[in-house]
Coordinates of C-alpha atoms in Angstrom, one line a residue:
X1276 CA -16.1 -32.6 72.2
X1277 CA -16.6 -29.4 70.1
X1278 CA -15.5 -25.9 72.0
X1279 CA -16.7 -22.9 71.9
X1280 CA -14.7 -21.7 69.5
X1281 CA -15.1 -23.9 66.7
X1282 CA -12.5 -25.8 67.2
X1283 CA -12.1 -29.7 68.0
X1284 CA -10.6 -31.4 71.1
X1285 CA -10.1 -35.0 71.4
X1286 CA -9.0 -36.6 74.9
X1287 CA -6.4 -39.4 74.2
X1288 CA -3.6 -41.2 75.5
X1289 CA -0.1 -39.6 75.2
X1290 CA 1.4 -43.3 74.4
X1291 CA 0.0 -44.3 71.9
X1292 CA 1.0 -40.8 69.9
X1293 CA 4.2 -40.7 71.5
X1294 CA 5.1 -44.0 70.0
X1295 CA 4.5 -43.2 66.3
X1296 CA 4.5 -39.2 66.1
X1297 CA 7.8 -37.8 66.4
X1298 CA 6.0 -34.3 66.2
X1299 CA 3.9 -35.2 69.5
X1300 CA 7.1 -36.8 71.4
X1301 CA 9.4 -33.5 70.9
X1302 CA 6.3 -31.4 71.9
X1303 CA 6.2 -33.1 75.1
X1304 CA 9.6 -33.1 75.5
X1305 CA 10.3 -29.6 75.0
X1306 CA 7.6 -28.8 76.9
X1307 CA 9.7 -29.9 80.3
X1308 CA 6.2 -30.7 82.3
X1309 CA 5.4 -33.9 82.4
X1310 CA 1.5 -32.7 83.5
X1311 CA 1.1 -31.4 80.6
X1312 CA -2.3 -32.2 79.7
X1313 CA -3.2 -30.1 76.5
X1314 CA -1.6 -29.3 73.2
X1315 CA -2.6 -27.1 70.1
X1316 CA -2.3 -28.6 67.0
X1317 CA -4.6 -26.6 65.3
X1318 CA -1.9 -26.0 61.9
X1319 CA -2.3 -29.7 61.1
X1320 CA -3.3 -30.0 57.4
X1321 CA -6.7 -31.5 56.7
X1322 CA -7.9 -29.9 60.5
X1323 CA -9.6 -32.2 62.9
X1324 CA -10.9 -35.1 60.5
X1325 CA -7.2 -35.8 59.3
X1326 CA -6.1 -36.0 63.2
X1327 CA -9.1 -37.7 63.7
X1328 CA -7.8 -40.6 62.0
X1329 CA -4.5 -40.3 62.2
X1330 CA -4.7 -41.0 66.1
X1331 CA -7.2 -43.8 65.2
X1332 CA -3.9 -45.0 63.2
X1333 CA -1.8 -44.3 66.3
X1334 CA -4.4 -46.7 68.7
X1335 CA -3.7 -49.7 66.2
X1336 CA -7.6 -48.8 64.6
X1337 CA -7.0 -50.5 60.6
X1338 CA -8.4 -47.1 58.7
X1339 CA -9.0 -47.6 55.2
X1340 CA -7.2 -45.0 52.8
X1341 CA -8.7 -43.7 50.2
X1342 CA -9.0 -41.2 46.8
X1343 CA -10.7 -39.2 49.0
X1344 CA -8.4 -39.2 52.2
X1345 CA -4.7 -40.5 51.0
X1346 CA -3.4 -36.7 50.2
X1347 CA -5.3 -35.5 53.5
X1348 CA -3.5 -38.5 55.5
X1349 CA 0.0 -38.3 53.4
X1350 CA 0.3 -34.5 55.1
X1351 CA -0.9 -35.2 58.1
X1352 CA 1.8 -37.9 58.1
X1353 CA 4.4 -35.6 57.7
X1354 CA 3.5 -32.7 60.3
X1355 CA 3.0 -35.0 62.3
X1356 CA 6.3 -36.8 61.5
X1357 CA 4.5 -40.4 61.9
X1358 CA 7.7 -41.9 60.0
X1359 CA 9.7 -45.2 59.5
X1360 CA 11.8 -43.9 62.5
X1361 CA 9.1 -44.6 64.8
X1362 CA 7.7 -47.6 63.7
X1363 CA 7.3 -49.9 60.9
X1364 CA 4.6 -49.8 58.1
X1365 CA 3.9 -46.0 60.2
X1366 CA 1.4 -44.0 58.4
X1367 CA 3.8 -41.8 55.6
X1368 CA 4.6 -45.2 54.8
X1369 CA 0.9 -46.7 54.2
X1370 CA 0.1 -43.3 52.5
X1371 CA 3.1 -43.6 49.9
X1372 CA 2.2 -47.3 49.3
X1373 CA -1.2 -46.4 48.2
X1374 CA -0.2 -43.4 45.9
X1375 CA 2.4 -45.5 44.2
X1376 CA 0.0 -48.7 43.6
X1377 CA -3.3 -47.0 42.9
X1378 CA -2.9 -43.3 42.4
X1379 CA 0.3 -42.6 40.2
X1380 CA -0.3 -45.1 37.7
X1381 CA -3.8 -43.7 36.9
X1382 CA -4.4 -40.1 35.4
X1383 CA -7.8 -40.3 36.9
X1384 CA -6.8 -41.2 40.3
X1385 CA -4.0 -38.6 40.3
X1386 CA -6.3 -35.6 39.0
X1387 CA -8.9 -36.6 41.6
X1388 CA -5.8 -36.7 44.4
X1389 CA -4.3 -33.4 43.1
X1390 CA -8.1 -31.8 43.4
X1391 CA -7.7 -32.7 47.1
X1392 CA -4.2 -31.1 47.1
X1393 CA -5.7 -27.7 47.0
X1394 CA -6.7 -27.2 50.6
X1395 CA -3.8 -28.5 51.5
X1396 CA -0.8 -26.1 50.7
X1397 CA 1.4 -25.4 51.7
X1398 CA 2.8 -28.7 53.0
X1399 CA 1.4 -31.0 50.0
X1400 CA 4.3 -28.6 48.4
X1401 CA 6.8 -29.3 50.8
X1402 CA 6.4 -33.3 50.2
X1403 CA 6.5 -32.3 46.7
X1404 CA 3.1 -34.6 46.3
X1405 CA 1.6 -32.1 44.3
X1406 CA 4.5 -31.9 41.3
X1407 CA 4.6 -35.7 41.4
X1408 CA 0.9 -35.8 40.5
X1409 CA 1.3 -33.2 38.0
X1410 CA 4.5 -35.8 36.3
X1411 CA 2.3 -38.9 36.4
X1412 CA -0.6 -36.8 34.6
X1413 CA 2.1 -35.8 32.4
X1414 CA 3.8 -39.1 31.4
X1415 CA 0.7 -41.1 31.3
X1416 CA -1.3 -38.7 29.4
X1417 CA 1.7 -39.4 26.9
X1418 CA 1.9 -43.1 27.0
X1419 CA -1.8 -43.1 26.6
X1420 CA -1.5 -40.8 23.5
X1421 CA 1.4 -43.5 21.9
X1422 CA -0.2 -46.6 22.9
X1423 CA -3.8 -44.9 21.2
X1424 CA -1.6 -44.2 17.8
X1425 CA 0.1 -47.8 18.1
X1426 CA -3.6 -49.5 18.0
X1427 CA -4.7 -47.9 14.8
X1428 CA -1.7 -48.5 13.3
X1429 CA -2.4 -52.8 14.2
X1430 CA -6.3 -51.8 12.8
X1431 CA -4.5 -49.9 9.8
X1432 CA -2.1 -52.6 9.4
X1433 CA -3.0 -55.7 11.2
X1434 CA 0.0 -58.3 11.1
X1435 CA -2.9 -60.8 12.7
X1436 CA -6.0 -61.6 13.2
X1437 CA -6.8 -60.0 17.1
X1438 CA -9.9 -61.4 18.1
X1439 CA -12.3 -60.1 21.0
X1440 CA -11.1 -56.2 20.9
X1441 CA -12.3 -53.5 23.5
X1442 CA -13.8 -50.6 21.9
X1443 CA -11.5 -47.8 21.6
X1444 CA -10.9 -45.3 24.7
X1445 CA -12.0 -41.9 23.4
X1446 CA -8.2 -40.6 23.9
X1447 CA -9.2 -36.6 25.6
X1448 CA -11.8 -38.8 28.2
X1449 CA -9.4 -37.8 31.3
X1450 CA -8.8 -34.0 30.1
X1451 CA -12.1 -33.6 30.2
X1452 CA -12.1 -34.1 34.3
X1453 CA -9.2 -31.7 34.5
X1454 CA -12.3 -28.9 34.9
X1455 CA -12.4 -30.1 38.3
X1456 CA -9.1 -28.2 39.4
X1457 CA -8.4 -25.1 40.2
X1458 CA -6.6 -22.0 37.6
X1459 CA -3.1 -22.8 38.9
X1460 CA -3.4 -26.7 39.3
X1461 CA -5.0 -26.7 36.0
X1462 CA -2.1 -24.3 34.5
X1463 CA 0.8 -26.5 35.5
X1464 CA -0.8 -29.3 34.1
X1465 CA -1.3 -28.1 31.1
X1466 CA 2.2 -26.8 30.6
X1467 CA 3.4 -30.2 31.8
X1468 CA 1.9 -32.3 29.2
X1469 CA 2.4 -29.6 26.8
X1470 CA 6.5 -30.2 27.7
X1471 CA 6.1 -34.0 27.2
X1472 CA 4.6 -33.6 23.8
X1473 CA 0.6 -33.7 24.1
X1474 CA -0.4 -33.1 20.8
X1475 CA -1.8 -29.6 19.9
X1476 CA -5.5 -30.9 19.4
X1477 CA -5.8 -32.5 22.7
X1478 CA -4.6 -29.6 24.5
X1479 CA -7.1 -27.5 22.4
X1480 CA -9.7 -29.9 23.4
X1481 CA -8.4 -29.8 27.3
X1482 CA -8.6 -25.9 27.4
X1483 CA -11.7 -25.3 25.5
X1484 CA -13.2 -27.6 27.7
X1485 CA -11.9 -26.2 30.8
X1486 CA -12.7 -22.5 29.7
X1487 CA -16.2 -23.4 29.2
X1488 CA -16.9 -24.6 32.4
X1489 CA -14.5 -22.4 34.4
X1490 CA -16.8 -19.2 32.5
X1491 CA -20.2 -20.6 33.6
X1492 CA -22.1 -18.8 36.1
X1493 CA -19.3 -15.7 35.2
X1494 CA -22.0 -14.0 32.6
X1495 CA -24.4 -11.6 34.3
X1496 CA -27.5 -12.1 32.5
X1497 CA -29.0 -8.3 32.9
X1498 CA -25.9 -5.9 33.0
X1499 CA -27.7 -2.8 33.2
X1500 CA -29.3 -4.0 37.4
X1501 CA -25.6 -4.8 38.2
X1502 CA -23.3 -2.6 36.2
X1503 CA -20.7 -0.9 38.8
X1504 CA -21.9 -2.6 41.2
X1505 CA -19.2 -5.2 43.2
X1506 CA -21.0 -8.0 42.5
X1507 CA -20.3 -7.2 38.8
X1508 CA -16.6 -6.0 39.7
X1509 CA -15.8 -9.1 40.7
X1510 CA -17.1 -11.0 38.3
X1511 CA -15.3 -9.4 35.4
X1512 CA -12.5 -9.8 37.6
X1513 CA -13.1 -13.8 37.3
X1514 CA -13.8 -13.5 33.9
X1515 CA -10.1 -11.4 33.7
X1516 CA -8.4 -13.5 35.3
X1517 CA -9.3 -16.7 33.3
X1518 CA -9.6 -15.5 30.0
X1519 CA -5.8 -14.1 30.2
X1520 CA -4.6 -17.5 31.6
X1521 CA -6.4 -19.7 29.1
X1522 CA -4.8 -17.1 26.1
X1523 CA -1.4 -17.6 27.9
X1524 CA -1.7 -21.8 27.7
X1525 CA -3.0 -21.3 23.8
X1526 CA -0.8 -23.5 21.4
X1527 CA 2.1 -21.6 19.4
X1528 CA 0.4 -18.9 16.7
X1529 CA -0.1 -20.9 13.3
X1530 CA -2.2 -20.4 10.0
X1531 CA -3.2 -24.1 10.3
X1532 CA -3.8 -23.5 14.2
X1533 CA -6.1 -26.2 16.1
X1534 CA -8.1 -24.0 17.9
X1535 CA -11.2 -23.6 16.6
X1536 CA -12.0 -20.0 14.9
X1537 CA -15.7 -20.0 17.3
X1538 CA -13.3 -20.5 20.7
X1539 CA -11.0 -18.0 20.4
X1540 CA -14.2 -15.4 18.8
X1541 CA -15.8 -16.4 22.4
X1542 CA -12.3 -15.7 24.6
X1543 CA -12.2 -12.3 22.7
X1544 CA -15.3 -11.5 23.1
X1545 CA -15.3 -12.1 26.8
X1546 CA -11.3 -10.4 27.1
X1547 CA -13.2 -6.9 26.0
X1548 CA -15.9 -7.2 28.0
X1549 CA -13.8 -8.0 30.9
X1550 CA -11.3 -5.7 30.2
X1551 CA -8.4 -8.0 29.8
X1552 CA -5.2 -6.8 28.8
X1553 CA -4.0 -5.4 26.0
X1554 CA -1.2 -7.9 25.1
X1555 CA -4.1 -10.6 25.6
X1556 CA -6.3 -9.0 23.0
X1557 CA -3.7 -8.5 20.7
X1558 CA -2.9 -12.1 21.1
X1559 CA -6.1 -13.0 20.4
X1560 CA -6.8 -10.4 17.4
X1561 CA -3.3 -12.0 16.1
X1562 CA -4.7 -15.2 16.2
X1563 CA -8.4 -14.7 14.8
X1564 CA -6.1 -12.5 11.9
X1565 CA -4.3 -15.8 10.7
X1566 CA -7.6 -17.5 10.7
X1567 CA -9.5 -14.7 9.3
X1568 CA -10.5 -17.1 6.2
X1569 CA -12.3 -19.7 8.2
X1570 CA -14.8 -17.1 10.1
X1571 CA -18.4 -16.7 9.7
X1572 CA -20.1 -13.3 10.8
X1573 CA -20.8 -14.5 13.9
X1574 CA -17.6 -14.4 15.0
X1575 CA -16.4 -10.9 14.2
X1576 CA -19.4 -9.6 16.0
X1577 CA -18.0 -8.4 18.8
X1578 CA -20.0 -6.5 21.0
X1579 CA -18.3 -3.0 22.5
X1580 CA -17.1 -2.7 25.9
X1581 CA -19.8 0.3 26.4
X1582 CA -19.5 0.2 30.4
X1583 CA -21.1 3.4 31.3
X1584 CA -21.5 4.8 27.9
X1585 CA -25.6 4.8 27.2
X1586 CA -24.4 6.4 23.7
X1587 CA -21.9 4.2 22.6
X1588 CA -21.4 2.0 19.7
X1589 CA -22.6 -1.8 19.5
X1590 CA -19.8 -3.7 18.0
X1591 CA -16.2 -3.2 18.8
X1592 CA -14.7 -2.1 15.2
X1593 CA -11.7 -1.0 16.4
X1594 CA -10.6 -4.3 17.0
X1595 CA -12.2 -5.6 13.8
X1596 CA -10.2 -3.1 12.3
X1597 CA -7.2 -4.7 13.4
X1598 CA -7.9 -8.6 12.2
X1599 CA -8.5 -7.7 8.8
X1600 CA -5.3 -5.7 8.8
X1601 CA -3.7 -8.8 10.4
X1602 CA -4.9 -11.0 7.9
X1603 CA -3.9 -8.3 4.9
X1604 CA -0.2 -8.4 5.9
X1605 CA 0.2 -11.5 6.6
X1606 CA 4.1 -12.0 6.2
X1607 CA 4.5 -14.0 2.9
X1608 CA 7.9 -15.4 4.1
X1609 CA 6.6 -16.5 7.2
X1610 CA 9.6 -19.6 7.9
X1611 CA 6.6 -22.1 9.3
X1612 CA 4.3 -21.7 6.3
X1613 CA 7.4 -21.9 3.7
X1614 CA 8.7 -25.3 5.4
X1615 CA 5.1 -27.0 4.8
X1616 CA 4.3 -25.3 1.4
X1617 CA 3.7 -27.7 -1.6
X1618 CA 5.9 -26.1 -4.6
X1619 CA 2.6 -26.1 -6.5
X1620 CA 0.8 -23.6 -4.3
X1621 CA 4.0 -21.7 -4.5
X1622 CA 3.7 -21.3 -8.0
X1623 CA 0.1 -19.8 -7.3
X1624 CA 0.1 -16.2 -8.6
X1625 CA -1.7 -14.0 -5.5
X1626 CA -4.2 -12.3 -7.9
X1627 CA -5.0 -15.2 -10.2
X1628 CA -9.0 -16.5 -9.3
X1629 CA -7.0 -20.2 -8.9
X1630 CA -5.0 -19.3 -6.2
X1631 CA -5.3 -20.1 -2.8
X1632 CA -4.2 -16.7 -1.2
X1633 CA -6.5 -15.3 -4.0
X1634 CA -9.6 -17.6 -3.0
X1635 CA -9.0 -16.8 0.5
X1636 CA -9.1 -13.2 0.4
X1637 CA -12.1 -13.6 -1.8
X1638 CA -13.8 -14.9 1.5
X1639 CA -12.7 -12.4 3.8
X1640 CA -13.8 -9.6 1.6
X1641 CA -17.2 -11.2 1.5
X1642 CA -17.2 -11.7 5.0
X1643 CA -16.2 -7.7 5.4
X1644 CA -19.2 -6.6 3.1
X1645 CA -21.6 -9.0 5.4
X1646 CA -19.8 -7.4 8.4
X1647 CA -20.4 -3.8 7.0
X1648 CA -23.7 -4.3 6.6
X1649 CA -24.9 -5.9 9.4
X1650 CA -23.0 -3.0 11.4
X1651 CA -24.6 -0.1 9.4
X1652 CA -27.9 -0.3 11.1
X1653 CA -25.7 1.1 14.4
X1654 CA -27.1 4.3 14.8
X1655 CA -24.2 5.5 16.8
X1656 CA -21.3 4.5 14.4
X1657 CA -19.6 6.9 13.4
X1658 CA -19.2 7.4 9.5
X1659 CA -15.1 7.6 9.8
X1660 CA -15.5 4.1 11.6
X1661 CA -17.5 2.5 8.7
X1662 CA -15.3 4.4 5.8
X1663 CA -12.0 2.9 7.5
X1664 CA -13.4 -0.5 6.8
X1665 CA -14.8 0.0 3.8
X1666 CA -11.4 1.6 2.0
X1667 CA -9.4 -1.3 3.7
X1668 CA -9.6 -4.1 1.2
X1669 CA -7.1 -3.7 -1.8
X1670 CA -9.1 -3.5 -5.4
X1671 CA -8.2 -7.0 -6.2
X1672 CA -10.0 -8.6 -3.2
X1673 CA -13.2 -7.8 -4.5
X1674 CA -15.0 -9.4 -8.0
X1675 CA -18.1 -7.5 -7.6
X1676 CA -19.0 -4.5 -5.6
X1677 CA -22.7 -5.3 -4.4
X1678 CA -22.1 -6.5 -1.2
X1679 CA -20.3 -3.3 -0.6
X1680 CA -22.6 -1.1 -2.2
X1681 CA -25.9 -2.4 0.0
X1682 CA -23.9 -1.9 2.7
X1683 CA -23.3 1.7 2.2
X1684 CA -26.7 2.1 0.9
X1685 CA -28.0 0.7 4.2
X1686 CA -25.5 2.9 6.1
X1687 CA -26.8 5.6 4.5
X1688 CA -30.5 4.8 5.4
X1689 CA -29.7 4.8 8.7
X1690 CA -27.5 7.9 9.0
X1691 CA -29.3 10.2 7.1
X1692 CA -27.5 13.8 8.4
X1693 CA -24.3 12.7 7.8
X1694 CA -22.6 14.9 6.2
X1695 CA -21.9 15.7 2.0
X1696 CA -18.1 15.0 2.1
X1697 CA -18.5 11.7 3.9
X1698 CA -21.5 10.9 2.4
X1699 CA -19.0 11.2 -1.2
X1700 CA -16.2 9.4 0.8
X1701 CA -18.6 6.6 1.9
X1702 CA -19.5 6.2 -1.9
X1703 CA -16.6 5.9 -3.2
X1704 CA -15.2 3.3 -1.6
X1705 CA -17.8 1.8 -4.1
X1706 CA -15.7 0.6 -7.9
X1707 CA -18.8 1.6 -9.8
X1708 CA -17.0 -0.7 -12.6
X1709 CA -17.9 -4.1 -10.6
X1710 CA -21.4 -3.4 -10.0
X1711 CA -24.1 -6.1 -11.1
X1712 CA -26.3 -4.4 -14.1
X1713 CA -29.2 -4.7 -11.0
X1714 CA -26.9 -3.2 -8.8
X1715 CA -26.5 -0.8 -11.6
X1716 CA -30.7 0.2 -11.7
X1717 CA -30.5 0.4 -7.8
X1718 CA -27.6 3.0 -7.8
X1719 CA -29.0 4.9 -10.9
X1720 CA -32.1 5.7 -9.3
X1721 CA -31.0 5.9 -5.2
X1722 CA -31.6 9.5 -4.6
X1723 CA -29.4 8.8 -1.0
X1724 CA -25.8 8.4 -3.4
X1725 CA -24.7 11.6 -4.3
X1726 CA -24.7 13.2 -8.0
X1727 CA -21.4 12.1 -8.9
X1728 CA -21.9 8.6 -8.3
X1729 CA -25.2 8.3 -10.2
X1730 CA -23.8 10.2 -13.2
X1731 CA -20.6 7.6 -13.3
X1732 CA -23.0 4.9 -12.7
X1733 CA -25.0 5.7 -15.9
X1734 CA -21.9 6.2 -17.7
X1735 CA -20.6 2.7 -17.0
X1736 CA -23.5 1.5 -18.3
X1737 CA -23.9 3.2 -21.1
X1738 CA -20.7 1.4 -22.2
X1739 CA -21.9 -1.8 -21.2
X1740 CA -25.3 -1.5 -23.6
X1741 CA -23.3 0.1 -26.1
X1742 CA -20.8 -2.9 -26.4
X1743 CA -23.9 -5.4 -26.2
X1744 CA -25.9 -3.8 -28.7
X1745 CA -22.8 -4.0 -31.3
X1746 CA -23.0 -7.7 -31.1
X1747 CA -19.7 -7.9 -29.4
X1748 CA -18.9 -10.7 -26.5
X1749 CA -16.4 -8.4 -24.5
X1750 CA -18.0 -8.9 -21.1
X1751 CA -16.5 -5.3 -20.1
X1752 CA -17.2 -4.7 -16.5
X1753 CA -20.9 -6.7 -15.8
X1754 CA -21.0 -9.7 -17.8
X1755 CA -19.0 -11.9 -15.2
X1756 CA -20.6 -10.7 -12.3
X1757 CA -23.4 -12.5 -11.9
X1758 CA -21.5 -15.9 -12.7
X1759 CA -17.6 -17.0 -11.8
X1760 CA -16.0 -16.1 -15.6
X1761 CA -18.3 -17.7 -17.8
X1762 CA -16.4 -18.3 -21.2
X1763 CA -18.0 -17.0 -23.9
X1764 CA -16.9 -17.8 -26.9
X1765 CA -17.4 -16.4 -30.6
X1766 CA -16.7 -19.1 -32.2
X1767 CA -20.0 -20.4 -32.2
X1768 CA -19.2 -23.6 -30.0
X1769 CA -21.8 -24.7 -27.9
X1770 CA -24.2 -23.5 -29.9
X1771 CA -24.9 -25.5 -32.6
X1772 CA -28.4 -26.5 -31.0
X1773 CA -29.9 -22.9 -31.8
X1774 CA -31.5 -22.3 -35.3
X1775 CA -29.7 -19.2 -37.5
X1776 CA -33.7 -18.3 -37.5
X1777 CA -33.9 -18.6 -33.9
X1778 CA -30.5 -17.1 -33.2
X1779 CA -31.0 -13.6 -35.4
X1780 CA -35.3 -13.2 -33.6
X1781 CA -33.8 -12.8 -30.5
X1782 CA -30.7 -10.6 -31.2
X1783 CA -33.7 -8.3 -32.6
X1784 CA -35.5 -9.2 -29.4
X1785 CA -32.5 -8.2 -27.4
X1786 CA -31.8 -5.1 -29.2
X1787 CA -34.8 -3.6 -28.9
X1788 CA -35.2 -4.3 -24.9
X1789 CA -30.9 -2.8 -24.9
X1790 CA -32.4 0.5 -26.8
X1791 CA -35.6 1.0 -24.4
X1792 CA -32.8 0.6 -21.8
X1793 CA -30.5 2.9 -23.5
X1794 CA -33.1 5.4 -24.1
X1795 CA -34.5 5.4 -20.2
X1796 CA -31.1 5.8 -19.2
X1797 CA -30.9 8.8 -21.2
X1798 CA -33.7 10.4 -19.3
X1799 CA -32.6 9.7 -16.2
X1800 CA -29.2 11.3 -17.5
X1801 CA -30.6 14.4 -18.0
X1802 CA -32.7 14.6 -14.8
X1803 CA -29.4 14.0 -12.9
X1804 CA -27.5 16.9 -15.0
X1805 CA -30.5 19.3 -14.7
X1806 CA -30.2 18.6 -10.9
X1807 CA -26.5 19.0 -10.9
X1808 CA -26.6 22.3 -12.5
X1809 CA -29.6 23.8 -10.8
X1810 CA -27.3 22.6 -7.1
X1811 CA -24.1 24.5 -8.8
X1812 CA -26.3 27.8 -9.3
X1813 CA -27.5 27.7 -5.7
X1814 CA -24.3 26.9 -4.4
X1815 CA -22.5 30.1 -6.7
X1816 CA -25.4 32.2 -5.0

């Protein structure tokens, strides 16, 4: 019967429980009255259904153990001290008999047993049932892993013919079923199978998978109905408390790192807006920095923690900031990276177009000026914010400037009142020299860029049709923009195909358009200079 309280009674024979509980017998005994007719055993793990079978165990009723009930039964076993000493085959005995036949030897079995483990502490910690589940996830996640490598080394190198083969296993298909456990279940795991040897890729695989489904239902979809609110307290708490475990279980920091560049842009993302730590983030900026190379724009958008700031900015730049700095210092001595170098790539010269430090710094400034761009149209960035970025690349990092210069130009747009000595800052961060000749056009006649610019605009330009129109090949600062150093050559090679006639009409053609050029660019000159004098005599007045 059920009592008021909640609880559950159950009227039974002392006997039977006397002869195989050794809890129930010293009860009784200490008791000193042999009426006694009730007794509280209200701390027994798994509450009334584990004592509901247990007793059925004491009365000789064959109950059948099972995933679902063997780590429920194996404590109940032990508080109730239903040992060997009693009787034979007693009930710690049955229990341990099952775990070693069908639970220990599987991973699947033990994860689903450890999963029961959890409402079960503390005992299924005194038994130490919980660590031993944890070792025989361990070791056979590892046995798994070598006898996986050993079978496509026979289909690699088959020494016979092996006729009738299963299909393949897909060797992560038990991490995925590790989302079932709880944060500290699922941490000790992980930094078992980690201490066997996993390999770095499966436990990437393990914790990506794990994060994604621990974070679910954690997002609030309309922040502004909940913001401050508890409900949204707590879940940033959540959110917290994950993220900074996950970071913690992350494999050592590498340049050729497993975890994907998207999974740790997504655990940043959500450490700022849960307010994580700061030696998490830094962690994580660390990380993204080494990677830096292998991001798209989508992952250094990181929206701003703008928790009761209507006026603040939308992306988080600060942090930005700090991964391309990462990536810019990167320490070229760095003892992993000099171990697995090639002695070719170390004869790579940093600044030459064919190296691979070169090329990859060639990416991240692109990536920057798309980054620049796309954060211009904030209307609430500041123009100090946007200037740091823009003067943080070195000159070699970029081949052409237009990337760069749009994004100024759309900064610009959008921040219209900023004021004259940031507005000649912002420009030049712009090397007028490694604009595009369209580029070039844009710039000369953008009445946003200030006088200086425009003036040295049309003065690099100048050069460039000068050089052209005398019939010389020296590409100066445009002629490689547009293409990756094209390799002109004087000599005539290559062009054998074009007619002397041919050849001559359209250097005339192409002199004439260079002098209509020329002479437009003049004008423009002049305007700019007329303007620039006539804003020196106001200025004197």
């Amino acid at each position: 019967m059920l009592p008021p309280n909640g609880a559950s009674s159950f009227a039974l024979h002392k006997f039977p429980l006397v002869s195989r509980s050794g809890r129930i017998r010293r009860l009784l005994i200490e008791a000193k009255d042999a009426t006694i007719s009730r007794m509280n055993l209200s701390l027994i793990p798994g509450g009334p259904e584990a004592f509901e079978l247990a007793a059925k165990f004491c009365y000789g009723i064959n109950i059948e153990i099972t995933l679902l009930n063997v780590a429920m039964l194996r404590c109940a076993a032990h508080f109730l001290e239903m040992t060997e000493e009693f009787v034979q085959k007693n009930l710690e005995a049955r229990t341990e008999a099952y775990l070693k036949d069908t639970v220990l030897p599987n991973i699947s079995n033990s994860i689903s047993v450890l999963h029961r483990c959890e409402c079960l502490s503390p005992v299924s910690e005194e038994i130490n049932l919980v660590n031993r589940l944890i070792n025989a996830i361990a070791n056979n996640a590892c046995k798994e892993q070598l006898a996986s490598g050993l079978l496509k080394l026979d289909h690699n190198f088959p020494m016979k013919t092996m006729p009738n083969i299963e299909p393949e296993t897909p060797s992560d298909w038990w991490g995925k079923s590790l989302s079932v456990l709880n944060l500290e279940f699922f941490q000790r795991v992980l930094t078992a199978v980690k201490s066997k040897g996993l390999k770095q890729d499966m436990i990437s695989k393990i914790l990506i998978n794990y994060t994604h489904n621990s974070l679910q239902g954690l997002v609030i979809r309309d922040p502004h109905i909940v913001r401050g609110s508890l409900l949204d307290m707590e879940l940033q708490k959540k959110q917290r408390v994950i993220v900074e475990a996950m970071v913690s279980l992350l494999p050592t920091q590498s340049r050729r790192s497993s975890v994907p560049m998207a999974f740790l842009s997504s655990l940043l993302k959500t450490a700022i807006a849960s307010s994580a730590s700061t030696s998490c983030r830094s962690d994580l900026e660390r990380r993204i920095g080494l990677l830096l190379d292998q991001a798209i724009l989508e992952d250094i958008l990181i929206p701003a923690n703008s928790y009761g700031n209507n006026h603040g900015t939308m992306y988080d730049t600060e942090s930005i900031l700090r991964i391309f700095s990462i990536f810019l210092n990167l320490d070229e001595d760095d003892d992993e990276d000099n171990r697995m170098r090639d002695e070719s790539e170390m004869a790579y010269d940093f600044d030459s177009p064919g190296s691979p430090k070169q090329s990859s710094i060639l990416k991240v400034s692109k990536l920057l000026d798309t980054y620049l761009a796309e954060i211009a149209l904030d209307t609430n960035l500041l123009p100090s914010k946007f200037i740091a970025l823009a003067e943080l690349l070195p000159d070699h990092a970029r081949i052409i400037s237009d990337g760069l210069y749009r994004a100024v130009d759309i900064f610009l747009k959008v921040h219209p009142n900023i004021k004259d000595s940031e507005r000649y800052r912002l420009c030049k961060t712009i090397d007028c020299q490694k604009l595009s000749q369209e580029a070039c056009s844009h710039a000369a006649q953008n009445e946003r860029l200030p006088v200086q610019m425009a003036v040295q605009v049309l003065y690099f330009e100048q050069i460039r049709l000068r050089n052209a129109m005398n019939g010389g090949h020296n590409q100066f600062f445009f002629g490689t923009i547009n293409s990756q150093f094209p390799q002109r050559s004087s000599s005539g090679a290559g062009s054998g195909a074009i007619s002397p006639r041919d050849n001559y009409a359209s250097v005339r053609r192409e002199n004439r358009e260079l002098k209509l050029e020329v002479a437009r660019m003049r004008m423009r000159l002049t305007d700019l200079e007329k303007d620039h004098v006539s804003m020196k005599q106001e200025l004197d007045q």
